[in-house]
Amino acid sequence: MTHTDSTASQATAPAPSAEEALATSTSEASLARSIARSREIEADMPANPGRYRMLTGVRPTGNMHLGHYFGTMRTWAPIQDMGIDTWILVADYQVITDRDGVGPIRERVLSLVCDSLAVGVDPQRSTIFAHSAVPAANQLVLPFLSLVTESELHRNPTVKAELEATDGRAMSGLLLTYPVHQAADILFCQANLVPVGKDQLPHLEQARLIAQRFDKRYGRADKKRPVFRRPEALLGQAPLLLGLDGEKMSKSRGNTIELRMSADETAKLLKKAKTDSDRVITYDPASRPEVANLLTLASLCGAGEPEQIAERIGDGGAGALKTLTIEAVNEYFAPIRARRAELAADEAYLLSVLRAGNERATQVATATLDAVRAAMHMDY
Ligand code: TRP
């Protein structure tokens, strides 16, 4: 079956094609499968850390906030400390998928390096690198593009959603093809473990398809050593935190608490957080989302179970809830913030960490690109 012409392959191949698998990768059944598989991997990670290389990618579009921290960043150091080879990608080329300019990109990239180190990523053991600094990885996009169809790209639900969120911008070639670029991110470094939210599952499926198709088309004669590993999702289990206004937390809405903020700034923001007028504090995410959100945040910061915190506060009202949450957040983040402040003062060090990571990534990308060229008989 060919996948270079999807119309033809649909007409001649009634069996579910790889492309259909991609289109349905967010369906409920396949989501359940991804979650089950992710739990299996999680159980195996501490026992067999040598089996895994983890790659996480972050767009440097603003400063990292508590949503990022509890959503993913807090797992980086524990994964690294298990002995799993940990790679952190500052996805700077991805910043220009859905906006016109790069913004204060240099500051944001260094801020992300700083946050990574502050949460415990050890640059001696882990690799922090940026897209734009690893040409050999980017070059994989060319052969990879030949392995996907235009209709498949147009069908990617996450790309569609991102296009819709751009206020009427035209689809750029980069936005349409960025899942292929993301496949290059994952495949060049042979990562097989990718912590993601479920919105990223279509991209992971796309990466797996590209790996599979490449090996099918150009596979080495012995077939035993595929050029690429097959990446799998590590789906986060963190409860979703809302922004301080009760809406979706997002950098652009300004409803976040950033890792780099001071205790005072944190207190000021939390005091202004939206709540409701019921003095008796209860944990009821469905009908009292804002109050529940503060309880969740305090709980994540070590104040106990949300229901217990609510009981402790009782009829103390939103004021008491905020005081407790402010204390919990500031106490939890104090050591991270202290480390961060020290690191932030040393730009030369941050740059040296990033450059060492870029070099390491370049070595690995060059080796992968060599293998790709050899498989394609383009090694002259
Ligand atoms: N697309 C991801 C996001 O928007 C970021 C990302 C880029 C990524 N490259 C990656 C994630 C590789 C995992 C692996 O959040």
Coordinates of C-alpha atoms and ligand atoms in Angstrom, one line a residue:
M1 CA 0.0 0.0 0.0
T2 CA 1.2 3.4 -0.8
H3 CA 0.8 6.4 1.5
T4 CA 1.9 9.0 -1.0
D5 CA -1.6 9.2 -2.4
S6 CA -4.2 8.9 0.3
T7 CA -7.2 8.8 -2.1
A8 CA -5.8 5.8 -3.9
S9 CA -4.9 4.1 -0.7
Q10 CA -8.4 4.6 0.7
A11 CA -9.9 3.2 -2.4
T12 CA -7.8 0.1 -2.5
A13 CA -7.2 -0.6 1.1
P14 CA -10.4 -0.9 3.2
A15 CA -8.4 -2.1 6.2
P16 CA -7.7 0.7 8.7
S17 CA -4.7 2.5 7.4
A18 CA -2.0 4.2 9.3
E19 CA -3.5 7.5 8.4
E20 CA -6.8 6.5 9.9
A21 CA -5.0 5.5 13.0
L22 CA -3.6 9.0 13.1
A23 CA -7.0 10.6 12.6
T24 CA -8.5 8.5 15.4
S25 CA -5.6 8.8 17.8
T26 CA -7.6 11.1 20.1
S27 CA -10.7 8.9 20.0
E28 CA -11.8 7.7 23.4
A29 CA -10.8 4.1 22.9
S30 CA -7.3 5.0 21.7
L31 CA -7.0 7.5 24.5
A32 CA -7.8 4.8 27.0
R33 CA -5.2 2.6 25.4
S34 CA -2.6 5.4 25.6
I35 CA -3.3 5.9 29.2
A36 CA -3.1 2.2 30.0
R37 CA 0.2 2.0 28.1
S38 CA 1.5 5.0 29.9
R39 CA 0.8 3.5 33.3
E40 CA 2.6 0.4 32.3
I41 CA 5.6 2.3 31.3
E42 CA 5.5 4.3 34.5
A43 CA 5.6 1.1 36.5
D44 CA 8.6 -0.1 34.4
M45 CA 10.7 3.1 34.5
P46 CA 12.2 2.7 38.0
A47 CA 13.0 -0.9 37.4
N48 CA 14.5 -0.5 33.9
P49 CA 15.7 3.1 33.6
G50 CA 18.3 2.1 30.9
R51 CA 15.5 1.2 28.5
Y52 CA 14.4 4.8 28.2
R53 CA 15.4 8.1 26.8
M54 CA 13.0 10.9 27.8
L55 CA 12.5 14.0 25.6
T56 CA 10.3 16.8 26.7
G57 CA 9.7 19.9 24.5
V58 CA 8.6 23.4 25.6
R59 CA 7.8 26.4 23.5
P60 CA 9.6 29.4 24.9
T61 CA 6.6 31.7 24.5
G62 CA 6.6 33.2 28.0
N63 CA 7.7 32.4 31.5
M64 CA 7.0 29.1 33.0
H65 CA 4.1 29.1 35.6
L66 CA 2.6 26.8 38.2
G67 CA 0.5 25.1 35.6
H68 CA 3.6 24.0 33.7
Y69 CA 5.3 23.0 37.0
F70 CA 2.5 20.8 38.3
G71 CA 1.6 19.6 34.8
T72 CA 5.1 18.4 33.8
M73 CA 8.2 20.2 35.1
R74 CA 8.0 18.6 38.6
T75 CA 8.5 15.2 37.0
W76 CA 11.7 16.1 35.2
A77 CA 14.2 15.7 38.1
P78 CA 12.6 12.5 39.5
I79 CA 12.8 11.0 36.0
Q80 CA 16.4 12.1 35.7
D81 CA 17.2 10.8 39.2
M82 CA 15.8 7.4 38.3
G83 CA 18.7 7.1 35.9
I84 CA 16.7 7.8 32.7
D85 CA 18.6 9.8 30.1
T86 CA 16.7 13.1 30.2
W87 CA 16.5 15.6 27.3
I88 CA 14.8 19.0 27.4
L89 CA 14.1 20.8 24.2
V90 CA 13.6 24.5 24.1
A91 CA 11.4 24.4 21.0
D92 CA 12.3 27.9 19.7
Y93 CA 11.4 27.2 16.0
Q94 CA 8.0 26.2 17.2
V95 CA 7.3 29.7 18.5
I96 CA 6.8 30.9 15.0
T97 CA 4.1 28.4 14.1
D98 CA 1.2 30.5 15.3
R99 CA 2.5 34.0 15.7
D100 CA 4.2 36.7 13.6
G101 CA 7.3 37.4 15.6
V102 CA 9.5 35.7 18.1
G103 CA 9.0 38.2 20.9
P104 CA 11.8 38.6 23.5
I105 CA 13.0 35.1 22.6
R106 CA 16.5 35.2 24.0
E107 CA 15.2 36.2 27.5
R108 CA 12.5 33.5 27.3
V109 CA 14.9 30.8 26.3
L110 CA 17.3 31.6 29.1
S111 CA 14.4 31.9 31.5
L112 CA 13.4 28.4 30.5
V113 CA 16.9 27.1 31.0
C114 CA 16.9 28.7 34.4
D115 CA 13.6 27.2 35.4
S116 CA 14.8 23.8 34.3
L117 CA 17.9 24.0 36.4
A118 CA 15.9 25.4 39.4
V119 CA 13.5 22.5 39.4
G120 CA 16.5 20.1 39.6
V121 CA 17.6 19.3 36.1
D122 CA 21.3 18.5 36.4
P123 CA 23.2 19.6 33.3
Q124 CA 25.9 17.0 33.9
R125 CA 23.4 14.2 33.4
S126 CA 20.7 15.8 31.3
T127 CA 20.7 17.6 28.0
I128 CA 19.0 21.0 27.5
F129 CA 19.1 22.2 23.9
A130 CA 17.4 24.5 21.4
H131 CA 15.9 23.7 18.0
S132 CA 17.7 26.4 16.1
A133 CA 21.1 25.3 17.3
V134 CA 20.9 21.7 15.9
P135 CA 20.9 21.9 12.1
A136 CA 21.3 18.1 11.7
A137 CA 18.1 17.5 13.6
N138 CA 16.2 20.0 11.5
Q139 CA 17.5 18.4 8.3
L140 CA 15.5 15.3 9.0
V141 CA 12.4 17.2 8.2
L142 CA 13.1 16.9 4.5
P143 CA 13.0 13.1 4.2
F144 CA 10.2 13.0 6.8
L145 CA 8.0 15.3 4.7
S146 CA 8.2 12.8 1.9
L147 CA 6.6 10.2 4.2
V148 CA 3.4 12.1 5.0
T149 CA 0.5 13.3 2.9
E150 CA -1.0 16.7 2.7
S151 CA -4.4 15.4 3.8
E152 CA -2.9 13.7 6.8
L153 CA -1.4 17.0 7.9
H154 CA -4.7 18.8 7.4
R155 CA -6.5 16.3 9.5
N156 CA -4.3 16.6 12.6
P157 CA -6.8 17.8 15.2
T158 CA -4.2 19.7 17.3
V159 CA -3.0 21.7 14.3
K160 CA -6.6 22.5 13.4
A161 CA -7.2 23.7 17.0
E162 CA -4.1 25.8 16.9
L163 CA -5.1 27.4 13.7
E164 CA -8.5 28.2 15.1
A165 CA -6.8 29.9 18.1
T166 CA -4.8 32.3 15.8
D167 CA -7.7 34.8 15.2
G168 CA -8.0 34.3 11.5
R169 CA -4.4 33.9 10.5
A170 CA -3.8 31.9 7.4
M171 CA -2.4 28.4 7.9
S172 CA 1.4 28.8 7.4
G173 CA 3.4 26.0 5.9
L174 CA 5.2 25.7 9.2
L175 CA 2.1 25.4 11.2
L176 CA 0.8 22.7 8.9
T177 CA 4.0 20.7 9.0
Y178 CA 5.2 21.3 12.5
P179 CA 4.1 17.8 13.7
V180 CA 6.7 16.6 11.2
H181 CA 9.3 18.9 12.7
Q182 CA 8.3 17.6 16.1
A183 CA 8.8 14.0 14.9
A184 CA 12.3 15.1 13.9
D185 CA 12.8 16.4 17.5
I186 CA 11.8 13.1 19.0
L187 CA 13.3 10.7 16.4
F188 CA 16.8 12.4 16.0
C189 CA 17.7 11.7 19.6
Q190 CA 16.1 8.3 19.7
A191 CA 13.8 9.3 22.5
N192 CA 11.2 6.6 23.3
L193 CA 9.5 8.4 26.2
V194 CA 7.7 11.7 25.6
P195 CA 5.8 13.3 28.5
V196 CA 2.8 15.0 26.9
G197 CA -0.8 16.2 27.5
K198 CA -3.4 14.4 25.4
D199 CA -3.5 17.2 22.9
Q200 CA 0.0 16.1 21.8
L201 CA -1.0 12.4 21.1
P202 CA -1.7 13.0 17.4
H203 CA 1.8 14.4 17.1
L204 CA 3.3 11.3 18.8
E205 CA 1.3 9.1 16.5
Q206 CA 2.6 11.0 13.5
A207 CA 6.2 10.5 14.8
R208 CA 5.6 6.8 15.2
L209 CA 4.2 6.6 11.7
I210 CA 7.1 8.5 10.2
A211 CA 9.6 6.1 12.0
Q212 CA 7.6 3.1 10.8
R213 CA 7.4 4.4 7.2
F214 CA 11.0 5.4 7.0
D215 CA 12.1 1.9 8.2
K216 CA 9.7 0.3 5.7
R217 CA 10.9 2.3 2.8
Y218 CA 14.6 2.5 3.5
G219 CA 15.1 -0.2 6.2
R220 CA 18.5 -1.8 6.4
A221 CA 18.9 -5.1 4.8
D222 CA 19.0 -7.1 8.0
K223 CA 15.7 -5.5 9.1
K224 CA 16.8 -6.1 12.7
R225 CA 18.1 -2.7 13.5
P226 CA 15.5 -0.1 12.6
V227 CA 16.9 3.3 12.1
F228 CA 14.4 4.8 14.6
R229 CA 13.0 3.9 17.9
R230 CA 9.2 4.1 18.4
P231 CA 8.3 6.8 20.8
E232 CA 5.6 6.5 23.4
A233 CA 3.6 9.0 25.5
L234 CA 4.0 9.5 29.1
L235 CA 0.6 11.0 30.0
G236 CA 0.6 13.3 33.0
Q237 CA -1.7 12.6 35.9
A238 CA -1.7 16.1 37.4
P239 CA -5.1 17.7 38.0
L240 CA -5.7 20.6 35.7
L241 CA -5.1 23.9 37.4
L242 CA -7.2 26.9 36.4
G243 CA -6.0 30.4 36.1
L244 CA -6.6 32.9 38.9
D245 CA -9.7 34.2 37.1
G246 CA -11.2 30.7 36.9
E247 CA -10.5 30.5 33.2
K248 CA -8.0 28.3 31.4
M249 CA -4.6 29.1 32.7
S250 CA -2.5 30.7 30.0
K251 CA 0.4 32.9 29.6
S252 CA -1.4 35.3 27.3
R253 CA -4.4 35.8 29.7
G254 CA -2.0 36.9 32.5
N255 CA -3.8 34.7 35.0
T256 CA -0.8 32.7 36.1
I257 CA 1.7 32.7 38.9
E258 CA 5.2 32.3 37.4
L259 CA 7.9 30.3 38.9
R260 CA 10.2 33.3 38.9
M261 CA 7.8 35.5 40.9
S262 CA 8.6 36.6 44.4
A263 CA 6.6 35.6 47.5
D264 CA 5.1 39.1 47.6
E265 CA 4.0 39.0 43.9
T266 CA 2.5 35.6 44.5
A267 CA 0.6 36.9 47.5
K268 CA -0.7 39.9 45.7
L269 CA -2.0 37.8 42.7
L270 CA -3.5 35.1 44.9
K271 CA -5.4 37.8 47.0
K272 CA -7.0 38.9 43.8
A273 CA -7.9 35.4 42.7
K274 CA -11.6 34.9 41.8
T275 CA -13.7 33.0 44.4
D276 CA -17.4 33.1 45.3
S277 CA -19.4 34.6 48.1
D278 CA -20.2 31.4 50.1
R279 CA -18.3 31.8 53.3
V280 CA -18.3 28.0 54.0
I281 CA -15.4 26.6 52.1
T282 CA -16.2 23.2 50.4
Y283 CA -14.3 21.2 47.8
D284 CA -16.8 21.1 44.9
P285 CA -15.0 21.3 41.5
A286 CA -18.2 21.2 39.5
S287 CA -20.2 24.0 41.1
R288 CA -17.4 26.0 42.8
P289 CA -14.5 25.7 40.4
E290 CA -12.6 28.8 41.6
V291 CA -12.6 27.7 45.3
A292 CA -11.8 24.1 44.3
N293 CA -8.9 25.4 42.2
L294 CA -7.3 27.2 45.2
L295 CA -7.8 24.1 47.3
T296 CA -6.2 22.0 44.6
L297 CA -3.2 24.4 44.4
A298 CA -2.8 24.4 48.2
S299 CA -3.0 20.6 48.2
L300 CA -0.4 20.3 45.4
C301 CA 1.9 22.4 47.6
G302 CA 1.6 20.0 50.5
A303 CA -1.3 21.4 52.6
G304 CA -3.2 18.0 52.7
E305 CA -6.1 16.7 50.7
P306 CA -8.4 19.4 49.2
E307 CA -11.4 18.1 51.3
Q308 CA -9.5 18.2 54.5
I309 CA -8.2 21.7 53.8
A310 CA -11.8 22.8 53.1
E311 CA -12.9 21.3 56.4
R312 CA -10.1 23.1 58.3
I313 CA -11.1 26.4 56.9
G314 CA -14.8 25.8 57.4
D315 CA -16.6 29.1 57.5
G316 CA -13.4 31.1 57.4
G317 CA -14.3 32.2 53.9
A318 CA -12.3 33.1 50.9
G319 CA -9.9 35.2 52.9
A320 CA -8.7 32.3 55.0
L321 CA -8.5 30.1 52.0
K322 CA -6.3 32.6 50.2
T323 CA -4.0 33.1 53.3
L324 CA -3.6 29.3 53.5
T325 CA -2.9 28.9 49.8
I326 CA -0.4 31.8 49.7
E327 CA 1.5 30.3 52.6
A328 CA 1.5 26.8 51.0
V329 CA 2.6 28.1 47.6
N330 CA 5.3 30.3 48.9
E331 CA 6.7 27.7 51.2
Y332 CA 6.7 25.0 48.5
F333 CA 8.4 27.2 46.0
A334 CA 10.9 29.0 48.3
P335 CA 13.8 26.6 47.7
I336 CA 13.2 26.5 43.9
R337 CA 12.9 30.2 43.8
A338 CA 16.0 30.8 45.8
R339 CA 18.0 28.5 43.5
R340 CA 16.4 30.2 40.5
A341 CA 17.4 33.7 41.7
E342 CA 21.0 32.6 42.0
L343 CA 21.0 31.0 38.6
A344 CA 19.3 33.9 36.9
A345 CA 22.0 36.3 38.1
D346 CA 24.6 34.3 36.1
E347 CA 23.7 34.5 32.4
A348 CA 27.1 33.3 31.3
Y349 CA 26.4 30.0 33.2
L350 CA 23.0 29.6 31.7
L351 CA 24.4 30.1 28.2
S352 CA 27.2 27.6 28.9
V353 CA 24.6 25.0 29.9
L354 CA 22.6 25.6 26.8
R355 CA 25.7 25.5 24.6
A356 CA 26.9 22.2 26.1
G357 CA 23.4 20.8 25.5
N358 CA 23.4 22.0 21.9
E359 CA 26.7 20.4 21.3
R360 CA 25.6 17.1 22.7
A361 CA 22.4 17.2 20.7
T362 CA 24.3 18.0 17.6
Q363 CA 26.6 15.0 18.1
V364 CA 23.6 12.7 18.4
A365 CA 21.7 14.3 15.6
T366 CA 24.7 14.0 13.3
A367 CA 25.0 10.3 14.0
T368 CA 21.2 9.9 13.3
L369 CA 21.5 11.9 10.1
D370 CA 24.4 9.7 9.0
A371 CA 22.3 6.6 9.6
V372 CA 19.5 8.2 7.6
R373 CA 21.8 9.1 4.7
A374 CA 23.3 5.6 4.7
A375 CA 19.8 4.0 4.7
M376 CA 18.8 6.3 1.8
H377 CA 22.1 5.5 0.0
M378 CA 23.0 9.2 0.1
D379 CA 26.3 8.8 1.9
Y380 CA 28.9 10.0 -0.4
Ligands
TRP1 N1 4.5 20.8 20.6 C1 4.8 20.9 22.0 C2 3.9 21.9 22.7 O1 3.4 22.8 22.1 C3 6.3 21.3 22.2 C4 7.2 20.3 21.6 C5 8.1 20.6 20.5 C6 7.5 19.0 21.9 N2 8.8 19.5 20.2 C7 8.5 18.5 21.1 C8 7.0 18.1 22.9 C9 9.0 17.2 21.1 C10 7.4 16.8 23.0 C11 8.5 16.4 22.1 O2 3.8 21.9 23.9

